[in-house]
Amino acid sequence: MELNKEGLLHLYKVMSTIRHFEERGIPETGQRGMSASVHSSVGQEAVPAGVCAHLSSEDYIGSTHRGHGHCIAKGVDPKAMMAELFGRASGPNKGKGGSMHIADMTKGMLGTNGVVAASIPLAVGAALTSKIKKLNRVAVAFFGDGAANQGVLHESMNLAAVWQLPVIFCCENNGYAESTPFEYASSVEALSDRAASYDMPGFNVDGMDVFAVYEAAGLAIERARAGDGPSLLECKTYRYYGHTVFDDPLTYRTKEEEDYYKSRDPLKLFREKVLPEGEISQSELDSIDTDCLNLMEEAVEFADSSPMPEVSDLYVDVYSDYPISMMKRGTNMSI
Amino acid sequence: MVEMIPSVGRELLYREAINEALKQEMRLDDNVIIMGEEIAGGAGREHLGIQDAWGGPFRTTVGLIQEFGNERVLDTPLSEAGFMGAAIGASSTGLRVIAELMFVDFMGVCWDQLINNAAKMRYMFGGQVEVPFTMLTRIGAGFGSAAQHSESFYSLFSHMPGLKGVVPSDAYTAKGLLTAAIRDNDPVIYFEHKGLYTQPSLVPEETYVLPLGKARTLKSGSGITLVGISKMTWVCMDAAAELDKLGIDAEVIDLLSVSPIDYDHIIESVKKTHALVVVDEDTPVCSIASDICARVAEEAFDYLDAPPTKVTAPHTPVPYSRVLEDQYVPNVPRVVTTVKSLYEGYR
Ligand SMILES: Cc1ncc(C[n+]2csc(CCOP(=O)(O)OP(=O)(O)O)c2C)c(N)n1
Ligand SMILES: [Mg+2]
């Protein structure tokens, strides 16, 4: 997507949708007793927005436990996502997955993932499919700074480089893995430096600035589409809330640090860059925010009025072909 | 002989009992160290006055870093294969390492280190090496955490010769079995149930060791033997109370160890009650429950009035939606119905 007026409004709309989804959806999910495994990406909106602006629904992404933003930026319907969080049958996963497993294969969305770093090789595999079938699609593996220390990332990067696959390893470095500071857990200051070990380009950008993300992602994705292989893109960002709703982040980070990043809020930065140029007015952006607010109202209503899964759905989609009687055999299940 | 049910002590929560065992063993033996993700939390920020930010994801390790310092209490990067392997290596060269895998569902990341190194080194090396390593991990569904954070995969570990495993069901067994696991010279996997952390029970203040591989009887009865594993023990106890009202006098056994499994204890009970139901939160195929049923069928066949039976999760991943998850985990009505149908069918 080009950054003409339409493109700019799209970027803002994606970020605003993510923000509103998190701010409304997470407490609503909590009120329905399902908040154990929901992670807010407020503060990190610029990364999925800037990266996915270069992707179509044919391209692939792999995501994380903090994945609502990736889903929205890749075009997954927020109403269906809300239903998934509420455990409803109208969610993309029919209520089987919840926040940490939202997947929409019609949008090339290979799933948020509950096991840190587990989705990275899935994106590599999707890039392999594209290469072998000559589909000219790219894949983006989103992961956190914590995930960067998992062996599977390193194996995946080497594999992608050896096979010259069209994949972008996109690290959202928000400074923390749960309460563990990035600087404690990593031997290098810039994760993008690790690209050298796998002979691929490493980009390091301000992840609060959607334009910086957009530009670097554009270069990496262009390379991938041209058949020049993988890249590593590190985006320095911040999560405003705790790891989950149960976490008080001030037990391990400072108010000053939080304030610093909030002063560089991605939606605010966008306004500060775009409004002075005059092409887009404040009221246009305000009305996007209002639309997003209203969309979340609709999403909550949609989710609440959607049916729960049938209890017998417990046995559906375990396999393509396997007798349900065998899943219950000898268990004394009551359904 | 240690009592299997405490008569003295003060009330501690399950999670506090784990914490107490860790502290007491670390005080007694300088070779004991502990590592894992968020064991203390906020690592490396002492200069900002930050220490023990989390005290463990479920606060089982709170206060350790203040007392033992960051050389014996190690927060790790998110690298389970690396740090679990390092814990096993350190345990085979003079330390006695406790390492935490945050949820058992993540075992795949470090499985190779557990089954090919920890489990086999002593044997492969002809007895030259000891691996006094303890892995703490967590099991249990029922919290809306979906398929990758809810498993109860102890059976997979029990399948591995060389690994031992325990499933404490209350604060008393949590402390005694953790002390035993740490002191044991073999790798022991210690399964904490997420649904038990805030359960109180009597715990003596001094250290004590409960034997690995021993079950205990929580309620004696003559009508049927119910075997519970971890939290399912309490489902069995509640079911026994219901069954009592129906005139069925159930005996309840708390398994406590999943390797070795105390078959003898169960068989002795079945010789008296002539019937068995094993209640297991794990999936049913190749499970602890199916193993116990098979062993009882082989070794106590003549004593049985009814087929050894199990109440387990179905052979599916753990679903997210509450309406599905509620059906997934074995519950009291399912146990009662199962026992009733055995009574109606065979007695
Ligand atoms: C293999 C594995 N280990 C541990 C966890 C528990 N866990 C969930 S999220 C998380 C931190 C992830 O940090 P990071 O990759 O930086 O992502 P962020 O949460 O900051 O978005 C941890 C340790 C997990 N889900 N999977
Ligand atoms: Mg992070």
XYZ file of C-alpha atoms and ligand atoms in Angstrom:
709
model
C 0.000 0.000 0.000
C 1.326 3.414 -0.944
C 1.279 6.230 1.550
C -1.056 8.545 -0.330
C -3.971 9.963 1.602
C -5.835 6.689 1.497
C -2.764 4.812 2.681
C -2.174 7.214 5.544
C -5.767 6.947 6.690
C -5.454 3.169 6.480
C -2.394 3.158 8.738
C -4.158 5.288 11.296
C -7.307 3.225 11.118
C -5.411 0.004 11.739
C -3.632 1.491 14.753
C -6.821 2.955 16.135
C -8.696 -0.311 15.651
C -6.010 -2.202 17.541
C -6.001 0.350 20.354
C -9.762 0.288 20.711
C -9.961 -3.467 20.454
C -7.514 -3.892 23.333
C -8.966 -1.148 25.507
C -12.493 -2.489 25.207
C -12.074 -6.166 24.493
C -9.676 -7.101 27.273
C -11.733 -5.789 30.205
C -14.886 -7.193 28.595
C -13.205 -10.583 28.326
C -12.189 -10.291 31.968
C -15.767 -9.593 32.972
C -16.702 -12.872 31.327
C -14.100 -14.700 33.382
C -11.772 -15.483 30.502
C -8.841 -13.165 31.084
C -6.182 -15.643 32.198
C -4.364 -15.645 28.912
C -5.035 -12.328 27.219
C -2.173 -9.947 26.476
C -2.600 -6.314 25.484
C -0.584 -4.822 22.648
C -1.474 -1.216 23.455
C 1.613 0.871 22.698
C 2.846 -1.526 20.023
C 0.296 -0.695 17.287
C 2.783 0.845 14.858
C 4.607 -2.418 14.216
C 1.787 -4.572 12.842
C 0.284 -1.545 11.065
C 3.549 -0.543 9.383
C 4.553 -4.072 8.400
C 1.200 -5.407 7.245
C 0.587 -2.342 5.059
C 2.922 -4.097 2.611
C 1.063 -7.389 2.694
C -2.053 -8.682 0.996
C -4.305 -11.365 2.391
C -2.351 -13.833 0.232
C 0.811 -13.238 2.250
C 1.385 -14.978 5.563
C 2.104 -13.934 9.093
C 2.905 -15.904 12.218
C 2.089 -14.250 15.517
C 2.525 -14.429 19.257
C 0.590 -14.517 22.519
C 0.380 -10.723 22.149
C -1.208 -11.036 18.760
C -4.467 -9.082 18.500
C -2.656 -6.294 16.656
C -1.188 -8.678 14.105
C -4.624 -10.156 13.459
C -6.275 -6.806 12.965
C -3.506 -5.449 10.742
C -3.738 -8.596 8.611
C -7.446 -8.062 8.108
C -9.067 -10.420 10.597
C -12.545 -9.188 11.548
C -12.470 -7.596 15.030
C -16.042 -8.707 15.683
C -15.108 -12.324 15.085
C -12.013 -11.844 17.245
C -14.129 -10.499 20.081
C -16.379 -13.537 19.779
C -13.315 -15.770 19.982
C -12.149 -14.054 23.160
C -15.594 -14.613 24.656
C -15.434 -18.303 23.701
C -18.241 -18.071 21.154
C -18.885 -20.314 18.175
C -18.756 -17.308 15.821
C -15.054 -16.731 16.473
C -12.605 -17.618 13.718
C -11.544 -20.635 15.817
C -15.155 -21.400 16.818
C -14.322 -20.701 20.447
C -11.722 -23.453 20.637
C -8.664 -21.217 20.705
C -9.214 -17.875 22.396
C -6.814 -14.946 22.378
C -3.630 -16.987 22.148
C -4.658 -19.046 19.128
C -6.633 -16.739 16.835
C -6.084 -17.947 13.291
C -7.717 -16.967 10.004
C -6.324 -18.881 7.082
C -8.428 -16.829 4.643
C -6.287 -13.864 5.650
C -2.935 -15.650 5.714
C -2.970 -15.396 9.481
C -1.215 -18.520 10.771
C -2.269 -18.042 14.338
C -1.380 -16.212 17.467
C 0.583 -18.693 19.564
C 0.848 -19.571 23.224
C 4.320 -21.089 23.093
C 6.924 -18.368 22.827
C 8.729 -18.522 19.453
C 6.700 -21.506 18.241
C 5.136 -19.647 15.337
C 8.458 -18.516 13.850
C 9.208 -21.726 11.932
C 5.586 -21.845 10.741
C 6.198 -18.591 8.897
C 9.398 -20.072 7.470
C 7.371 -23.037 6.256
C 4.783 -20.778 4.657
C 7.614 -18.996 2.845
C 8.839 -22.400 1.674
C 5.384 -23.168 0.269
C 5.443 -19.869 -1.563
C 8.889 -20.519 -2.996
C 8.237 -24.086 -4.090
C 4.829 -23.319 -5.558
C 6.083 -20.035 -7.047
C 3.286 -18.071 -5.406
C 5.315 -14.887 -4.918
C 3.991 -14.543 -1.388
C 6.044 -13.460 1.584
C 5.777 -14.478 5.206
C 6.408 -12.383 8.298
C 7.265 -13.993 11.632
C 6.363 -11.625 14.465
C 8.033 -12.359 17.794
C 9.129 -10.624 20.975
C 12.511 -9.838 22.500
C 12.023 -12.795 24.838
C 11.382 -15.128 21.920
C 14.617 -13.897 20.379
C 16.482 -16.085 22.877
C 14.783 -19.308 21.870
C 16.876 -21.734 19.875
C 14.137 -22.203 17.312
C 14.512 -18.605 16.136
C 18.160 -19.199 15.372
C 17.500 -22.460 13.582
C 14.739 -20.790 11.603
C 16.918 -17.861 10.588
C 19.688 -20.132 9.408
C 17.253 -22.338 7.531
C 15.603 -19.383 5.836
C 18.982 -17.978 4.841
C 20.266 -21.312 3.535
C 17.115 -21.807 1.488
C 16.810 -18.101 0.596
C 13.182 -17.966 1.641
C 10.901 -14.928 1.372
C 10.480 -14.416 5.102
C 10.905 -11.423 7.404
C 11.810 -12.037 11.035
C 10.132 -9.130 12.773
C 11.086 -8.657 16.411
C 8.865 -6.427 18.503
C 11.353 -5.496 21.159
C 9.221 -4.010 23.914
C 12.041 -4.270 26.436
C 10.592 -7.083 28.521
C 9.761 -10.752 28.527
C 7.207 -10.830 31.329
C 9.244 -9.066 34.030
C 12.667 -9.890 32.605
C 14.404 -6.884 31.079
C 15.771 -7.331 27.587
C 19.215 -6.072 28.573
C 19.506 -8.840 31.169
C 18.509 -11.611 28.813
C 20.402 -10.713 25.645
C 24.154 -10.665 25.108
C 23.835 -8.021 22.397
C 22.326 -4.579 22.665
C 20.718 -4.675 19.248
C 19.025 -7.882 18.224
C 19.325 -6.757 14.628
C 23.085 -7.416 14.983
C 22.304 -11.102 15.073
C 21.355 -10.916 11.393
C 25.071 -10.931 10.531
C 25.410 -14.456 11.903
C 22.976 -15.665 9.298
C 24.217 -13.459 6.491
C 21.021 -11.501 6.137
C 20.298 -7.780 6.435
C 19.375 -6.496 9.877
C 17.184 -3.428 10.236
C 16.720 -1.580 13.495
C 13.922 0.945 13.718
C 11.873 3.042 16.100
C 8.829 0.867 16.572
C 6.741 3.714 17.968
C 6.980 5.476 14.601
C 4.751 3.800 12.064
C 6.588 5.518 9.218
C 9.956 4.159 10.262
C 8.471 0.681 10.538
C 6.703 1.074 7.204
C 9.871 2.116 5.427
C 12.172 -0.602 6.770
C 9.544 -3.308 6.372
C 9.065 -2.131 2.796
C 12.748 -2.718 2.017
C 12.789 -6.134 3.673
C 9.586 -7.261 1.986
C 10.715 -5.986 -1.401
C 13.913 -8.021 -1.066
C 11.929 -11.080 -0.100
C 9.551 -10.706 -3.041
C 12.466 -10.244 -5.395
C 13.861 -13.608 -4.295
C 16.769 -12.128 -2.347
C 15.967 -13.987 0.852
C 15.190 -13.231 4.468
C 15.781 -10.184 6.678
C 15.678 -9.443 10.370
C 13.748 -6.360 11.403
C 13.974 -5.178 15.000
C 11.359 -2.629 16.077
C 11.937 -0.973 19.434
C 8.526 -0.588 21.037
C 6.752 -0.674 24.388
C 3.746 -2.304 25.988
C 1.847 0.174 28.124
C 0.227 -2.390 30.375
C 1.554 -5.332 32.339
C 2.343 -8.675 30.766
C -1.254 -9.699 31.505
C -3.962 -7.940 33.467
C -2.603 -9.600 36.610
C 0.824 -7.991 36.322
C 1.804 -4.635 37.814
C 4.694 -3.499 35.603
C 5.895 -0.924 38.116
C 7.367 -3.789 40.110
C 10.146 -4.016 37.508
C 10.137 -0.808 35.466
C 9.916 2.876 36.213
C 7.167 5.400 35.800
C 9.647 7.664 33.977
C 10.293 4.968 31.413
C 6.566 4.425 30.898
C 5.993 8.160 30.556
C 8.798 8.456 28.040
C 7.273 5.869 25.740
C 3.744 7.161 26.228
C 4.994 10.594 25.174
C 5.991 8.864 21.947
C 2.656 7.129 21.536
C 2.320 5.754 17.997
C -1.076 7.334 17.332
C 0.071 10.644 18.753
C 3.314 10.554 16.735
C 1.263 9.874 13.631
C -0.866 12.931 14.261
C 2.180 15.073 14.967
C 3.772 14.064 11.681
C 0.744 14.079 9.432
C -1.470 16.930 10.572
C 1.023 19.769 9.908
C 1.219 18.666 6.288
C -2.420 19.639 5.904
C -3.570 16.817 3.684
C -5.426 15.129 6.498
C -7.486 17.002 9.041
C -7.831 16.410 12.721
C -11.528 15.737 12.322
C -10.844 12.983 9.806
C -8.668 11.215 12.357
C -11.124 11.904 15.158
C -13.894 10.350 13.150
C -11.768 7.237 12.588
C -11.398 6.987 16.356
C -15.139 7.356 16.796
C -15.800 4.683 14.187
C -13.433 2.343 15.997
C -15.122 3.043 19.309
C -18.478 2.223 17.747
C -17.104 -0.856 16.047
C -16.072 -2.242 19.427
C -19.553 -1.628 20.789
C -20.894 -3.643 17.873
C -18.230 -6.285 18.376
C -19.147 -6.803 22.028
C -22.839 -7.006 21.099
C -22.105 -9.402 18.270
C -19.999 -11.614 20.532
C -22.510 -11.627 23.364
C -25.381 -12.492 21.065
C -23.462 -15.272 19.315
C -24.100 -18.855 20.382
C -21.674 -20.804 22.528
C -20.183 -23.891 20.883
C -22.269 -27.062 21.187
C -20.783 -29.300 23.868
C -20.359 -32.014 21.253
C -17.972 -29.681 19.398
C -15.417 -30.786 21.969
C -14.702 -33.735 19.661
C -14.790 -31.842 16.377
C -11.617 -30.912 14.489
C -9.194 -32.965 16.486
C -8.439 -34.908 13.305
C -9.736 -34.857 9.753
C -10.768 -38.441 10.163
C -11.014 -40.288 13.468
C -13.987 -41.860 15.162
C -15.389 -39.725 17.982
C -16.153 -42.916 19.844
C -12.392 -43.469 20.056
C -11.878 -40.066 21.657
C -14.323 -40.975 24.416
C -13.571 -44.645 24.744
C -12.794 -45.626 28.305
C -13.080 -42.081 29.642
C -16.636 -42.147 30.996
C -17.264 -38.756 29.424
C -20.787 -37.573 30.116
C -21.290 -36.077 26.652
C 8.113 -43.571 59.556
C 6.746 -40.237 58.384
C 3.028 -39.804 58.567
C 1.331 -39.512 55.186
C -1.350 -37.292 56.730
C -0.173 -34.562 59.103
C -1.376 -34.357 62.669
C 0.660 -31.312 63.682
C 1.754 -28.089 62.042
C 0.248 -24.819 61.015
C -1.869 -23.991 58.009
C 0.097 -23.100 54.913
C -1.050 -22.662 51.354
C 0.239 -25.133 48.776
C 2.330 -22.391 47.230
C 3.765 -21.371 50.614
C 4.667 -24.960 51.361
C 6.629 -25.186 48.116
C 8.389 -21.959 49.033
C 9.247 -23.239 52.497
C 10.729 -26.469 51.164
C 12.874 -24.556 48.685
C 14.191 -22.209 51.366
C 14.893 -24.940 53.878
C 16.760 -27.113 51.402
C 18.774 -24.166 50.100
C 19.769 -23.343 53.670
C 20.879 -26.893 54.337
C 22.905 -27.460 51.188
C 24.934 -24.822 49.344
C 24.963 -27.010 46.269
C 21.259 -26.453 45.778
C 20.559 -23.685 43.267
C 17.400 -22.755 41.405
C 16.798 -21.321 37.943
C 13.922 -20.483 35.653
C 11.900 -17.708 34.050
C 10.699 -14.994 36.467
C 11.937 -17.029 39.461
C 12.761 -13.641 40.963
C 11.808 -11.239 38.181
C 13.068 -7.842 37.101
C 16.510 -9.414 36.797
C 19.559 -7.204 36.639
C 17.842 -4.126 38.035
C 19.148 -4.213 41.587
C 20.694 -0.795 40.964
C 17.171 0.586 40.570
C 16.138 -0.997 43.833
C 14.240 -3.687 41.955
C 14.458 -7.243 43.202
C 12.079 -10.184 43.243
C 9.568 -8.334 41.062
C 7.498 -11.454 40.517
C 8.827 -14.018 42.973
C 7.860 -16.644 40.420
C 4.925 -16.708 38.023
C 2.788 -18.179 40.825
C 4.830 -16.766 43.710
C 6.320 -20.082 44.734
C 9.874 -18.700 44.666
C 9.229 -15.377 46.370
C 11.970 -14.210 48.739
C 14.624 -16.642 47.519
C 16.806 -14.068 45.830
C 16.939 -11.847 48.919
C 18.147 -14.726 51.025
C 20.384 -16.627 48.614
C 21.503 -14.017 46.097
C 21.625 -14.061 42.345
C 24.331 -16.715 42.158
C 22.009 -19.346 43.557
C 18.729 -17.916 42.293
C 19.032 -17.464 38.559
C 16.479 -15.838 36.333
C 16.996 -17.220 32.862
C 16.483 -15.885 29.378
C 13.540 -17.462 27.581
C 15.629 -20.448 26.452
C 14.261 -23.672 27.908
C 16.400 -26.061 25.880
C 19.544 -24.219 26.897
C 18.903 -23.643 30.579
C 17.291 -27.021 31.222
C 20.248 -28.722 29.603
C 22.615 -26.546 31.618
C 20.740 -27.456 34.796
C 21.195 -31.133 33.962
C 24.869 -30.598 33.162
C 25.442 -28.715 36.404
C 23.568 -31.400 38.319
C 25.884 -34.046 36.930
C 29.027 -32.122 37.935
C 28.497 -31.276 41.577
C 25.498 -29.010 41.928
C 21.959 -30.015 42.813
C 19.836 -27.909 40.492
C 16.154 -27.112 40.649
C 14.916 -25.729 37.338
C 11.443 -24.519 36.510
C 9.512 -25.084 33.314
C 6.714 -22.538 33.587
C 3.986 -24.795 32.177
C 4.290 -28.466 31.276
C 2.923 -27.636 27.827
C 6.318 -26.106 26.989
C 8.181 -29.354 27.624
C 8.626 -29.796 23.890
C 11.171 -26.999 23.899
C 13.453 -28.879 26.340
C 12.243 -32.458 25.941
C 15.438 -33.693 24.368
C 17.518 -32.592 27.354
C 15.109 -34.307 29.721
C 14.724 -37.624 27.983
C 18.065 -38.085 26.277
C 20.355 -36.556 28.875
C 18.745 -36.378 32.314
C 16.945 -39.700 32.026
C 19.722 -41.726 30.424
C 23.105 -40.412 31.525
C 23.521 -42.589 34.598
C 22.683 -45.725 32.612
C 24.510 -44.915 29.405
C 27.625 -43.940 31.308
C 27.645 -47.174 33.246
C 26.718 -45.597 36.550
C 29.560 -43.060 36.566
C 27.290 -40.087 36.968
C 24.453 -39.026 39.193
C 21.902 -36.452 38.087
C 20.347 -34.956 41.237
C 18.143 -32.629 39.235
C 14.607 -31.484 40.017
C 12.343 -29.928 37.442
C 9.383 -27.959 38.757
C 6.498 -27.573 36.368
C 2.741 -26.917 36.303
C -0.287 -28.817 35.130
C -4.023 -28.404 35.062
C -6.991 -27.241 32.999
C -10.015 -25.233 34.049
C -8.704 -21.696 33.778
C -9.722 -20.646 30.265
C -6.132 -20.908 29.089
C -6.732 -23.111 26.028
C -4.723 -25.908 24.471
C -1.145 -24.746 25.052
C -1.382 -23.788 28.739
C -3.618 -26.443 30.291
C -2.167 -29.895 29.811
C -1.517 -32.521 32.483
C 1.156 -34.491 30.673
C 2.771 -36.396 33.547
C 2.197 -39.694 31.762
C 4.697 -38.783 29.061
C 7.422 -38.372 31.681
C 6.458 -41.578 33.475
C 6.960 -43.379 30.201
C 10.669 -42.518 30.333
C 12.912 -44.923 32.249
C 15.280 -42.818 34.333
C 12.854 -40.065 35.316
C 10.873 -39.997 38.541
C 7.701 -37.946 38.991
C 5.530 -36.609 41.810
C 2.068 -35.010 41.883
C 1.526 -33.422 45.312
C -2.118 -32.801 46.119
C -1.937 -30.462 49.122
C 0.458 -28.252 51.058
C 1.680 -31.103 53.262
C 2.605 -33.378 50.389
C 3.903 -30.409 48.406
C 6.570 -29.723 51.018
C 7.490 -33.294 51.853
C 7.708 -34.428 48.250
C 9.680 -31.382 47.143
C 12.203 -31.987 49.910
C 12.439 -35.605 48.795
C 12.800 -34.619 45.139
C 15.639 -32.196 45.855
C 17.518 -34.710 48.031
C 17.019 -37.570 45.600
C 19.985 -38.468 43.407
C 17.898 -39.007 40.294
C 16.048 -36.543 38.090
C 12.602 -35.902 39.550
C 9.821 -34.030 37.781
C 7.649 -32.175 40.283
C 4.167 -31.376 38.971
C 2.380 -28.483 40.692
C -1.321 -28.125 39.992
C -2.395 -24.554 39.174
C -5.716 -25.158 40.862
C -4.155 -25.998 44.232
C -1.901 -23.025 44.977
C -4.281 -21.340 47.376
C -5.428 -24.486 49.165
C -4.407 -24.523 52.840
C -3.460 -27.544 54.890
C -1.435 -28.454 57.973
C 2.314 -28.318 57.402
C 4.975 -28.950 60.067
C 7.564 -26.219 60.359
C 10.608 -28.506 60.414
C 11.803 -30.266 57.281
C 10.451 -33.709 56.520
C 10.667 -36.084 53.627
C 7.758 -37.984 52.159
C 8.804 -41.105 50.284
C 8.919 -40.967 46.496
C 6.827 -43.694 44.930
C 4.323 -44.014 47.776
C 0.589 -43.364 47.601
C -1.581 -42.616 50.624
C -5.104 -43.513 51.623
C -7.181 -40.456 52.493
C -10.411 -42.251 53.270
C -10.843 -45.907 53.907
C -13.847 -47.764 52.656
C -14.931 -51.168 51.534
C -17.165 -50.566 48.497
C -14.832 -49.342 45.747
C -11.337 -47.892 45.387
C -11.078 -44.405 43.881
C -7.574 -43.335 42.853
C -6.984 -39.597 42.368
C -4.003 -37.923 40.784
C -3.075 -34.416 41.950
C -6.180 -32.208 42.078
C -8.367 -35.146 41.052
C -7.810 -36.559 44.532
C -10.206 -33.891 45.784
C -12.724 -34.756 43.092
C -12.515 -38.331 44.422
C -13.025 -37.148 48.012
C -16.079 -35.104 47.030
C -17.412 -37.993 44.984
C -16.885 -40.311 47.965
C -19.052 -38.008 50.084
C -21.787 -38.175 47.446
C -21.452 -41.932 47.176
C -21.768 -42.229 50.929
C -25.261 -40.770 50.638
C -26.057 -43.523 48.149
C -24.787 -46.142 50.558
C -21.537 -46.781 48.694
C -18.494 -46.760 50.947
C -15.579 -45.638 48.761
C -11.896 -45.806 49.641
C -9.864 -42.875 48.299
C -6.196 -43.166 47.369
C -4.067 -40.113 46.590
C -1.458 -41.359 44.114
C 1.256 -38.735 44.903
C 3.885 -40.319 42.652
C 3.592 -40.993 38.936
C 7.007 -42.677 38.727
C 7.394 -45.050 40.397
C 3.672 -45.749 40.721
C 2.622 -47.380 43.983
C 0.782 -50.304 42.394
C 1.013 -52.362 45.572
C -0.907 -49.817 47.595
C -3.704 -49.784 45.018
C -3.792 -53.547 44.664
C -4.033 -54.010 48.439
C -7.035 -51.715 48.412
C -8.694 -53.451 45.481
C -8.313 -56.799 47.254
C -10.581 -55.327 49.904
C -13.026 -53.302 47.772
C -13.094 -55.470 44.611
C -13.573 -52.482 42.306
C -11.451 -49.612 40.958
C -12.013 -46.222 39.339
C -8.995 -44.052 38.497
C -9.689 -40.345 38.071
C -7.120 -38.603 35.882
C -7.110 -35.136 34.318
C -4.707 -36.293 31.605
C -5.872 -37.671 28.258
C -6.733 -41.393 28.287
C -4.516 -43.123 25.742
C -1.257 -44.529 27.172
C -2.012 -42.717 30.424
C -1.321 -43.254 34.118
C -4.983 -44.195 34.497
C -4.880 -46.824 31.771
C -1.606 -48.140 33.172
C -3.043 -48.547 36.662
C -6.142 -50.263 35.313
C -3.999 -52.662 33.306
C -1.731 -53.462 36.253
C -4.690 -54.139 38.529
C -6.316 -56.316 35.876
C -3.115 -58.326 35.551
C -2.246 -58.654 39.198
C -5.578 -58.597 41.015
C -7.900 -60.085 38.429
C -9.342 -62.652 40.797
C -10.332 -60.000 43.286
C -12.273 -57.812 40.875
C -16.067 -57.751 40.797
C -16.107 -55.147 38.033
C -13.703 -54.060 35.300
C -11.058 -51.541 36.390
C -12.423 -48.289 35.067
C -11.241 -44.754 34.508
C -12.672 -41.260 34.411
C -10.385 -39.024 32.374
C -10.265 -36.138 29.943
C -11.185 -37.133 26.390
C -8.583 -37.807 23.709
C -8.653 -34.186 22.505
C -6.620 -31.028 23.161
C -7.947 -28.704 25.890
C -10.615 -26.380 24.452
C -10.831 -22.667 25.264
C -14.546 -21.948 25.560
C -15.843 -22.504 29.093
C -18.778 -24.557 27.915
C -16.327 -27.033 26.420
C -13.649 -26.876 29.098
C -16.256 -27.544 31.802
C -16.962 -30.876 30.128
C -13.307 -31.654 29.641
C -12.036 -31.953 33.199
C -13.334 -34.929 35.224
C -15.825 -33.812 37.857
C -17.821 -35.241 40.742
C -20.984 -36.100 38.790
C -18.955 -38.055 36.255
C -17.219 -40.063 38.957
C -20.477 -40.737 40.812
C -22.266 -41.809 37.624
C -19.404 -44.099 36.718
C -19.360 -45.751 40.127
C -23.145 -46.122 40.098
C -23.098 -47.775 36.707
C -20.409 -50.201 37.900
C -22.584 -51.027 40.884
C -25.659 -51.487 38.767
C -23.841 -53.545 36.158
C -21.791 -55.855 38.301
C -23.064 -56.079 41.868
C 8.219 -21.706 25.516
C 7.548 -20.774 26.459
N 8.169 -20.421 27.594
C 7.585 -19.573 28.458
C 6.356 -19.061 28.200
C 5.679 -18.108 29.194
N 5.688 -16.764 28.597
C 4.627 -16.292 27.922
S 4.917 -14.810 27.243
C 6.462 -14.756 27.894
C 7.337 -13.583 27.630
C 7.488 -13.316 26.180
O 8.289 -12.215 25.991
P 8.462 -11.581 24.569
O 8.852 -12.626 23.584
O 9.378 -10.434 24.709
O 7.003 -11.086 24.171
P 6.110 -9.948 24.879
O 5.318 -10.617 25.942
O 7.012 -8.924 25.408
O 5.238 -9.459 23.793
C 6.738 -15.901 28.622
C 7.992 -16.170 29.340
C 5.713 -19.472 27.018
N 4.465 -19.055 26.715
N 6.333 -20.310 26.159
Mg 8.949 -8.444 25.032
